[in-house]
Coordinates of C-alpha atoms in Angstrom, one line a residue:
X153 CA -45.5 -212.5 -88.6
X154 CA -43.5 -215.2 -90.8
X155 CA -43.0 -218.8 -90.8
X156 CA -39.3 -219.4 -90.1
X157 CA -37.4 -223.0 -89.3
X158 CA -40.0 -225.6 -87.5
X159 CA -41.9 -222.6 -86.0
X160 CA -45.3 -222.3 -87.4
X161 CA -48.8 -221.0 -86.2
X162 CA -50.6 -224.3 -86.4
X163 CA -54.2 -222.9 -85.8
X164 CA -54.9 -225.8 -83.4
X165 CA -53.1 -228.4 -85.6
X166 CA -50.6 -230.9 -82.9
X167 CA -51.7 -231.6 -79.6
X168 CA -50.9 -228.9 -77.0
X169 CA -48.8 -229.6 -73.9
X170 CA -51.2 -227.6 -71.2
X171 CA -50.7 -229.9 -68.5
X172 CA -46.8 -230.0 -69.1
X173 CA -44.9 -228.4 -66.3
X174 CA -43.2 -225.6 -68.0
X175 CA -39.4 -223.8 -67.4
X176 CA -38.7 -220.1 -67.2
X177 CA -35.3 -218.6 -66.9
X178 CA -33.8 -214.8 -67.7
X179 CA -31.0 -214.4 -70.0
X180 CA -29.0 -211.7 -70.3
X181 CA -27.2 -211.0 -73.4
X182 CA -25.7 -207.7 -75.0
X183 CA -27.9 -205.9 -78.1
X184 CA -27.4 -203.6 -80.5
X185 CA -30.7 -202.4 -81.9
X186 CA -30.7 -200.0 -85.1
X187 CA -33.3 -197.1 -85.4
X188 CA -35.2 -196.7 -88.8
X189 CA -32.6 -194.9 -91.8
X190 CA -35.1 -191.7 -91.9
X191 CA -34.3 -191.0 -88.1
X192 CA -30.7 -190.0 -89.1
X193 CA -29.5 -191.7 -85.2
X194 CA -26.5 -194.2 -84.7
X195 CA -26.7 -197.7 -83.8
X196 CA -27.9 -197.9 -79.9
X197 CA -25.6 -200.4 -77.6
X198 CA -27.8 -202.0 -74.6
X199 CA -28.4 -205.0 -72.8
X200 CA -31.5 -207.1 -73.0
X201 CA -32.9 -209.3 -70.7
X202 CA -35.7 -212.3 -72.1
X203 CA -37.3 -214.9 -70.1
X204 CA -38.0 -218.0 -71.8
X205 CA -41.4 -220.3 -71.0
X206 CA -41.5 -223.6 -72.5
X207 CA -42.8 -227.3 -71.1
X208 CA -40.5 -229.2 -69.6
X209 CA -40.8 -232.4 -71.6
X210 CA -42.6 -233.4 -75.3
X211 CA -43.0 -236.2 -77.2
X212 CA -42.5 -236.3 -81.1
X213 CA -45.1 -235.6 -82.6
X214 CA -46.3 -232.5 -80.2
X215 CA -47.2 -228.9 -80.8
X216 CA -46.0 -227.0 -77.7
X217 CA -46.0 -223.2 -76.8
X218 CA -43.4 -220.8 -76.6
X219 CA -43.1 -217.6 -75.3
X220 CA -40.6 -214.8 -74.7
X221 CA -41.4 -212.6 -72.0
X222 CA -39.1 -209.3 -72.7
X223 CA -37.9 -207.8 -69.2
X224 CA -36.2 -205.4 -69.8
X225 CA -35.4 -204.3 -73.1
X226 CA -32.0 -202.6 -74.8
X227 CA -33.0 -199.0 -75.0
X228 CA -35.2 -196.4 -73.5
X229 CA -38.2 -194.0 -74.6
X230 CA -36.0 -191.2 -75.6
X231 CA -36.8 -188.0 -73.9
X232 CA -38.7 -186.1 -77.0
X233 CA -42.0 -187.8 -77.2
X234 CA -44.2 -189.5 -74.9
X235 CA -45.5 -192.8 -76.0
X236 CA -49.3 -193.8 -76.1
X237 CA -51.2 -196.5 -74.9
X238 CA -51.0 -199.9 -77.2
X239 CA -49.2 -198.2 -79.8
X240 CA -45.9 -200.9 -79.1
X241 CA -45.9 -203.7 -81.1
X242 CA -42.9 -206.7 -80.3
X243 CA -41.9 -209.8 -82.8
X244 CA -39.0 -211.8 -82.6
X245 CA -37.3 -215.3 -83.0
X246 CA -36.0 -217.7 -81.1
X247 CA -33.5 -219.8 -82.3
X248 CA -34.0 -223.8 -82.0
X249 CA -31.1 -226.1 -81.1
X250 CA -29.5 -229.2 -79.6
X251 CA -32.0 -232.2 -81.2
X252 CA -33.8 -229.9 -83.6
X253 CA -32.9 -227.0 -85.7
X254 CA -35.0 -224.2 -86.7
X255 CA -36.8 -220.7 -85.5
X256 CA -39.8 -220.2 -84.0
X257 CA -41.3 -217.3 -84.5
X258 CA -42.9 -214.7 -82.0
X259 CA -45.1 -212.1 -81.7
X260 CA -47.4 -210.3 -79.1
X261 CA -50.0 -208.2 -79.3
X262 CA -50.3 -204.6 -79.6
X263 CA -50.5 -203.7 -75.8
X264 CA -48.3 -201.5 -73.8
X265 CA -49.1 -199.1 -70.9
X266 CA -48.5 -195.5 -71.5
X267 CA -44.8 -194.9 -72.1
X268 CA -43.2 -191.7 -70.6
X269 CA -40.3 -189.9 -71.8
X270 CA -36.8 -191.0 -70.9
X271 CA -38.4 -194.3 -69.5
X272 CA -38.1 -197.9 -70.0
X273 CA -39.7 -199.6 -72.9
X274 CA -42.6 -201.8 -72.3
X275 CA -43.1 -205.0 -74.6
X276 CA -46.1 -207.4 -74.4
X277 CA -45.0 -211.1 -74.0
X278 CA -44.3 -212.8 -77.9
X279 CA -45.7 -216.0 -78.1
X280 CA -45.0 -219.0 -80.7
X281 CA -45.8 -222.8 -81.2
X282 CA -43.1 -225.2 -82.0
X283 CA -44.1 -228.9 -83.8
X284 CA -41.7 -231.4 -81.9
X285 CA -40.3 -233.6 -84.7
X286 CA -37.0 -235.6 -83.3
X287 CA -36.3 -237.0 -80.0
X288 CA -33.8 -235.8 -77.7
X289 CA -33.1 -232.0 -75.4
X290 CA -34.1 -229.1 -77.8
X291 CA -32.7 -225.8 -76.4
X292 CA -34.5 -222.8 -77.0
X293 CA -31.9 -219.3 -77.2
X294 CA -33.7 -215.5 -77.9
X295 CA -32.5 -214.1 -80.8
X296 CA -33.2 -211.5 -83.0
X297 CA -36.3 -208.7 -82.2
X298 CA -38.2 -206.1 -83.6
X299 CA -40.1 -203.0 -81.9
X300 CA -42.9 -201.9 -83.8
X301 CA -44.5 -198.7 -83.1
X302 CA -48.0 -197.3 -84.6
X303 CA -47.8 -193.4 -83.3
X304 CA -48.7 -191.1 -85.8
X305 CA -47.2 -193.6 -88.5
X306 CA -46.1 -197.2 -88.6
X307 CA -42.4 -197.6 -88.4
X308 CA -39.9 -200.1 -86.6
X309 CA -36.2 -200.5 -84.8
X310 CA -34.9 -203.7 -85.0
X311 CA -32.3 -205.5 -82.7
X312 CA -30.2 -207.9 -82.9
X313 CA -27.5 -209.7 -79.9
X314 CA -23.8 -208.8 -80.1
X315 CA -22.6 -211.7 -78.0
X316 CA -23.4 -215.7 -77.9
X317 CA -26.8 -216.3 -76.3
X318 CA -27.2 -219.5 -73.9
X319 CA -30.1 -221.4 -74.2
X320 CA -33.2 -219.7 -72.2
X321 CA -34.9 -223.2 -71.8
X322 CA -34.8 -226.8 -72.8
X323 CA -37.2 -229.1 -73.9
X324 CA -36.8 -233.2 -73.2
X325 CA -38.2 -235.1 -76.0
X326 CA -39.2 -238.5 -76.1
X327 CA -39.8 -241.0 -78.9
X328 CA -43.5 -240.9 -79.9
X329 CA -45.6 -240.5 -83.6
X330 CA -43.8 -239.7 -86.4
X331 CA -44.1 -236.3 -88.7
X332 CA -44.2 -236.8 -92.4
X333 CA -44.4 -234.2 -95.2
X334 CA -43.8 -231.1 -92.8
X335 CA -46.7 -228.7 -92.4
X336 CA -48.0 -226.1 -94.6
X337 CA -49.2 -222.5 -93.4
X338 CA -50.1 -219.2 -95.8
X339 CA -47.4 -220.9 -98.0
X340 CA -44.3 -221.9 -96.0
X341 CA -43.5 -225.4 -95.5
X342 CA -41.5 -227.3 -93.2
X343 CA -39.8 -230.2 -93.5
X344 CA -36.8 -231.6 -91.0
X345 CA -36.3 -228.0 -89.4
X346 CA -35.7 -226.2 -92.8
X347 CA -38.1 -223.7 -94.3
X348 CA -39.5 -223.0 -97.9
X349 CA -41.0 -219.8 -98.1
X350 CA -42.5 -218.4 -102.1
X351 CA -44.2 -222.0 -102.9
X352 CA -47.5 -221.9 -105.1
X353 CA -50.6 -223.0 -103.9
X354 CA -53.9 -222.8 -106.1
X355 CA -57.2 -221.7 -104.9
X356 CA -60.0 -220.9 -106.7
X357 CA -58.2 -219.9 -109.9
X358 CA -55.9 -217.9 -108.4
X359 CA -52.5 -218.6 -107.8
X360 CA -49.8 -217.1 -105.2
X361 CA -46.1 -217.7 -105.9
X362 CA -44.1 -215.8 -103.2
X363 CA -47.1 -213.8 -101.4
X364 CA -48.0 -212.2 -105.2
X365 CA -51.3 -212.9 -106.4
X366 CA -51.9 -214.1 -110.1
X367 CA -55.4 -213.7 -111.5
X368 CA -56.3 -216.9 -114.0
X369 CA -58.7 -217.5 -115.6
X370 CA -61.8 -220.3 -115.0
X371 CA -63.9 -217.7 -114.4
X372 CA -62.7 -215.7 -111.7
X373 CA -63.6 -212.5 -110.9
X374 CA -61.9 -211.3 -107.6
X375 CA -58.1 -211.1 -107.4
X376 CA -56.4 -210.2 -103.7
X377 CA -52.7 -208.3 -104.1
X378 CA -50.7 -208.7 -101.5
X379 CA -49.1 -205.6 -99.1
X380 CA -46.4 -204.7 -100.4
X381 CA -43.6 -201.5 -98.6
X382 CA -43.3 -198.4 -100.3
X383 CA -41.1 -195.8 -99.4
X384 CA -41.7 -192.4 -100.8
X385 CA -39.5 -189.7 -101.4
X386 CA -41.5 -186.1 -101.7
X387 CA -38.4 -183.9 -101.1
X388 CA -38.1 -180.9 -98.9
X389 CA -41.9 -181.6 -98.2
X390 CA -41.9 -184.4 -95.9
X391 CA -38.3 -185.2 -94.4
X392 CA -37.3 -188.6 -94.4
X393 CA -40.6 -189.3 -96.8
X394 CA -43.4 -191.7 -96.1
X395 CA -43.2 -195.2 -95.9
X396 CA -46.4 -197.5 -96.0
X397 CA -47.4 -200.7 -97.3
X398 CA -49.7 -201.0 -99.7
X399 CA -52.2 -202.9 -101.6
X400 CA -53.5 -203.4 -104.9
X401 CA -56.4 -205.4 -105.7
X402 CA -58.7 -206.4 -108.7
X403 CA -62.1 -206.9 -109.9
X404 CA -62.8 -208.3 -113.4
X405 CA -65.6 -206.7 -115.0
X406 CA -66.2 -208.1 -118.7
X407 CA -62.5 -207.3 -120.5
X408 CA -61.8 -204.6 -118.0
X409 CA -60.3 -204.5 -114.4
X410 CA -61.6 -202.2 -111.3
X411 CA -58.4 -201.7 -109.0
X412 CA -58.9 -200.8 -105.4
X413 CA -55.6 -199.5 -103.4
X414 CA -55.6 -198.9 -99.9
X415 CA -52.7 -197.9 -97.9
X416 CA -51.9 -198.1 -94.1
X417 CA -54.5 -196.7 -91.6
X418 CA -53.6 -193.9 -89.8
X419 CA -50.4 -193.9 -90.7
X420 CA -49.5 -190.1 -89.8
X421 CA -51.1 -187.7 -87.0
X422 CA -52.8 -184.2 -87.7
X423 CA -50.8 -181.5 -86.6
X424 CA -53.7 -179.3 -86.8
X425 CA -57.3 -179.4 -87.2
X426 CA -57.9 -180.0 -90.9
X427 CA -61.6 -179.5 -92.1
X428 CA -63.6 -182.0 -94.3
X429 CA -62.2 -182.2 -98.1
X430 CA -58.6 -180.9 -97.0
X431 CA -56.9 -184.1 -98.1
X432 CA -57.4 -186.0 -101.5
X433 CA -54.9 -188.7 -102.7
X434 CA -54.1 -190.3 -105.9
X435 CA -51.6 -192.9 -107.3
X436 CA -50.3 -194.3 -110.4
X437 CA -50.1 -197.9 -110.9
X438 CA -46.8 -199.2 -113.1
X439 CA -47.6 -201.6 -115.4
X440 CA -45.1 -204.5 -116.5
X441 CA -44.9 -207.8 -117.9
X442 CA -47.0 -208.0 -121.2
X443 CA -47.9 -204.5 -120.9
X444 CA -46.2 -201.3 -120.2
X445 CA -47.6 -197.7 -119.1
X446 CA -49.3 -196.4 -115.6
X447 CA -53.1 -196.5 -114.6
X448 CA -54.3 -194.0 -112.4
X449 CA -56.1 -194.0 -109.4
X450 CA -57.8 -191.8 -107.1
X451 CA -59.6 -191.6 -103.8
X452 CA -62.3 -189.0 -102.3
X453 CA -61.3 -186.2 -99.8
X454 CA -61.8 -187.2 -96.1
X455 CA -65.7 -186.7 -95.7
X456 CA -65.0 -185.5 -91.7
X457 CA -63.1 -182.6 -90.4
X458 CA -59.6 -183.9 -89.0
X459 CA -58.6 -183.1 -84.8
X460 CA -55.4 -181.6 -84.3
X461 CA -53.1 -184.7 -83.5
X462 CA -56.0 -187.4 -84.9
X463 CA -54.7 -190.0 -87.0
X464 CA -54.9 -189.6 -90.5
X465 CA -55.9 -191.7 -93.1
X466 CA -55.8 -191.8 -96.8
X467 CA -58.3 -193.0 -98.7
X468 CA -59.0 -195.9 -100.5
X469 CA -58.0 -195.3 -104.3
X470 CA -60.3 -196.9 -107.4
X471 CA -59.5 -196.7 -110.7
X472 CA -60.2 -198.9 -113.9
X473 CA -57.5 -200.9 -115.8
X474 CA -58.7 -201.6 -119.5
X475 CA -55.2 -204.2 -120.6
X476 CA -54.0 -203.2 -123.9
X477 CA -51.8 -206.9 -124.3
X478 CA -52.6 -210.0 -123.6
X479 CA -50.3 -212.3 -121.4
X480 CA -49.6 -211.8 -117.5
X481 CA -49.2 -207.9 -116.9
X482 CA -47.4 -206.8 -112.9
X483 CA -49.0 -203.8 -111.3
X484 CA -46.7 -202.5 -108.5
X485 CA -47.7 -199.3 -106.8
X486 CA -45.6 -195.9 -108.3
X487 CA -46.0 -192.3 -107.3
X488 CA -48.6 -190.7 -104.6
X489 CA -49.8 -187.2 -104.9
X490 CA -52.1 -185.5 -102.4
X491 CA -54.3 -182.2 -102.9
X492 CA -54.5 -180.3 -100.4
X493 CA -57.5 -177.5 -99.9
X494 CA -57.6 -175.7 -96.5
X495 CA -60.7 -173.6 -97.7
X496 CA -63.7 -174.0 -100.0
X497 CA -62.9 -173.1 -103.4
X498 CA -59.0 -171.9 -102.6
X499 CA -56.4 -174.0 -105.3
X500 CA -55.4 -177.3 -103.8
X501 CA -51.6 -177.8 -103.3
X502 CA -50.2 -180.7 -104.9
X503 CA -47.8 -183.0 -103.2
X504 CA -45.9 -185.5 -105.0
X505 CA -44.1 -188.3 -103.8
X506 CA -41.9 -190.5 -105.8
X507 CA -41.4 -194.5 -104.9
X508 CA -38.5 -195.0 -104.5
X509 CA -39.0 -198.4 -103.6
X510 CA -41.7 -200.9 -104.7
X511 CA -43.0 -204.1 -105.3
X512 CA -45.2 -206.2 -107.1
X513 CA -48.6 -206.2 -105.7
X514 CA -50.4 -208.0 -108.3
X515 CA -50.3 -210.2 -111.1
X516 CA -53.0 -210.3 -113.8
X517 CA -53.5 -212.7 -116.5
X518 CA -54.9 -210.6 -119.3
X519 CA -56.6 -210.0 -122.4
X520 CA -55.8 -207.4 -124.7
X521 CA -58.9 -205.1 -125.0
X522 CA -60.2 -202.5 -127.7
X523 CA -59.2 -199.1 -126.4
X524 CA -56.9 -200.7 -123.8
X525 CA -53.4 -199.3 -124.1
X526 CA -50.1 -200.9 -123.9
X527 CA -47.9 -198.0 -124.8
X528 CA -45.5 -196.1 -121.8
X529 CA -47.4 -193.0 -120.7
X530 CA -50.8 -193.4 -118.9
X531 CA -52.5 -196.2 -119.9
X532 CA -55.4 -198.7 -119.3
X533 CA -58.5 -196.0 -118.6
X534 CA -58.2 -193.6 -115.7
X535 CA -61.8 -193.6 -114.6
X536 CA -62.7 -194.0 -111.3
X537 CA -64.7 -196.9 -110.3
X538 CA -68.5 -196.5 -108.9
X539 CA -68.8 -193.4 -106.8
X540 CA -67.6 -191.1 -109.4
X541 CA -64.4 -190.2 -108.1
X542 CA -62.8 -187.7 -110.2
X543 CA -59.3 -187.3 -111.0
X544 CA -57.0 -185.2 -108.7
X545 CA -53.1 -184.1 -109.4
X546 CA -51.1 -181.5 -110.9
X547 CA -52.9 -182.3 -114.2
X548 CA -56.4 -181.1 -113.1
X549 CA -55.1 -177.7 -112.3
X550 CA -52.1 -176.1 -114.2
X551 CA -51.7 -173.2 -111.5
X552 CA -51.0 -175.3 -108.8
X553 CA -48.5 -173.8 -105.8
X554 CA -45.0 -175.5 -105.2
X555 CA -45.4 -176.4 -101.5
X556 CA -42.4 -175.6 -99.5
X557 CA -43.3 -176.3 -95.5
X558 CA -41.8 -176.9 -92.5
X559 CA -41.9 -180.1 -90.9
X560 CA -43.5 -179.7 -87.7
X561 CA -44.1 -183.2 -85.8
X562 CA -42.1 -185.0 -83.4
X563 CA -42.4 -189.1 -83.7
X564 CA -41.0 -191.8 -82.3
X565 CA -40.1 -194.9 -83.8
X566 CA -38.8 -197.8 -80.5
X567 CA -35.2 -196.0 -80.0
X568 CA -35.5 -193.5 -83.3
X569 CA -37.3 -189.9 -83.0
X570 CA -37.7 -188.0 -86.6
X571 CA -39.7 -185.0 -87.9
X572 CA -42.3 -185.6 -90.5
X573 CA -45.5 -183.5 -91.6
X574 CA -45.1 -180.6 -94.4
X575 CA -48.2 -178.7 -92.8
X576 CA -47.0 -175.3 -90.8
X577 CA -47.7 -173.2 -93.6
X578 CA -51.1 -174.0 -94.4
X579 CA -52.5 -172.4 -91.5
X580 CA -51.5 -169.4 -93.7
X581 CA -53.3 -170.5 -96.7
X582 CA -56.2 -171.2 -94.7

């Protein structure tokens, strides 16, 4: 969840209005929410109806909940797929006024009842805090949402009103302690009502300038990336591709870097049973900045057989980077290959999928080493870190099959049903 306008998670920071009588009321107001682009469906018109919770009255200088309690929301479970347990996952924003200006912004956990086909959605209620800073009636008005869904891959719909909202509560606010400097969270500040988001802030050697992590220097040796959403394009493979965010991180070790990637958990569901070893990924890192090239990284086959339907997930990828320049060097996460081997000793098939969108995960300030490379092709060293993990792609094998499959499962995505998974054929292979 993000920081946006005067709403903040405070952690406990402000004084929290429990005893404050607090105001509900239900507004109704016209949505159009938009299913993911890989779903191939048109916009879908609704109505959605929100009621808002806040105290009745503040002072300045408070820190008050908010929530947003979705009762009925603008489109169905569409009648393909039905939809598990806590797999629905609701954030939104609700828009300050009158008084004060800002968003707050609101989320609730991932908790739903089962969902059957061609029912009505089922959101937990989103919850926010909201740091009172001028005297006067502050109105609170729903706004924009998002439905998250985590079935067999993480992928949302996001909605948006058609029509002008009225207020769904108002908050009477007297004079009281003054708020100076605004309040800092995970790198957002707030000052007035307005927002700044992509600030530094320094710790431990280590600096993050828009949610990308830097490594310095002072001695150092640990350097978080941050998650960053890749979408992947593997053809006639996988329709629609993959999206999944992913993150690159670093450990410095003498001259030399050990890069760990991991990518979302059980982000796709098993169509069939696979056994243990069917599934081995690997990624190249793009470098940029000082240095130029791709470093690659690989991760082991899944150690247990997979159930038909199970979530999958891929393994965490280590690699070495050895920097060839010296200066800061980006390393943003490039194409994913996975080798798949149905039976002991049959030839994997290769997968490839291209980014085709990326970001920067991680920033390095480097070193230029001997042997390091800083020419285009691969560079830095491809090892794998401790374990021994050996190299997988269509490089270890030059006889590898083209893989042309049929997608065979159904998901859902909020409002937005696609087909993803290459695997039909393999039951052939294996």
């Amino acid at each position: 969840m993000s920081a946006a306008g005067v709403a903040l998670m405070l952690g406990g920071a402000g004084i929290l209005l429990a005893a404050t009588p607090a105001q509900a009321a239900e507004i109704t107001f016209k949505t159009e929410c938009i299913p993911p682009a890989i779903s191939n469906l048109p916009p879908i018109q609704g109505e959605t109806t929100v009621a808002i919770t806040a105290p009745a009255t503040a002072k300045v200088g408070d820190t008050v909940d908010i929530s947003w309690k979705t009762v009925k929301a603008a489109s169905k479970n569409p009648d393909v797929l039905d939809l598990n347990k806590d797999v629905v996952q609701p954030s939104g924003n609700v828009t300050v006024g009158g008084a004060q200006s800002g968003t707050v912004a609101v989320q609730g956990p991932r908790q739903n009842p089962p969902i059957p086909k061609n029912s009505q959605m089922v959101l937990s209620e989103m919850k926010g805090k909201l740091k009172i800073e001028k005297a006067g009636d502050i109105t609170l008005t729903p706004d924009k949402y998002t439905i998250n869904v985590n079935q067999i891959m993480t992928t949302e719909t996001k909605c948006s009103p058609k029509e002008t909202v009225k207020a769904g509560a108002t908050i009477k606010v007297e004079g009281g302690g003054s708020t100076t400097g605004g309040t800092t969270t995970g790198g957002a500040t707030t000052t007035g009502g307005a927002t700044t988001t992509g600030g530094a802030t320094t710790t431990g050697g280590a600096t993050t300038t828009g949610g990308a992590t830097t490594g310095g220097s002072g001695g150092q040796t640990d350097f978080p990336g941050k998650a960053v959403d890749v979408t992947y394009d593997c053809g006639a493979v996988v329709p629609g591709g993959i999206k999944t965010p992913v993150t690159i991180s670093a450990k410095k070790n003498g001259g030399a870097y050990a890069l760990t990637v991991k990518t979302a958990k059980g982000a796709m569901a098993s169509p069939m049973a696979l056994p243990a070893g069917a599934l081995k990924p690997s990624m190249n890192i793009k470098l940029g900045g000082a240095d130029s090239g791709t470093v690659k990284v690989t991760g082991p086959a899944n150690a247990e057989p997979i159930p038909d339907k199970a979530p999958v997930s891929l393994s965490d990828m280590s690699g070495t980077y050895t920097p060839g320049k010296t200066g800061k060097v980006t390393l943003t996460p490039d194409q994913l290959t996975i080798d798949v081997t149905m039976s002991a000793g049959a030839p994997p098939i290769n997968v490839p999928c291209k980014a085709t969108t990326s970001g920067v995960s991680l920033e390095l300030d480097t070193a230029a080493q001997p042997g390091g490379s800083g020419t285009s092709g691969t560079s830095g060293s491809a090892a794998a870190a401790a374990g021994g993990l050996a190299e997988t792609g269509a490089s270890d094998d030059g006889g590898i099959k083209a893989l042309a499959l049929v997608a065979g499962t159904v998901v859902l995505l909020g409002g937005a049903v696609f087909t993803f998974t290459p695997w039909r054929r393999l039951r052939g292979t294996r």
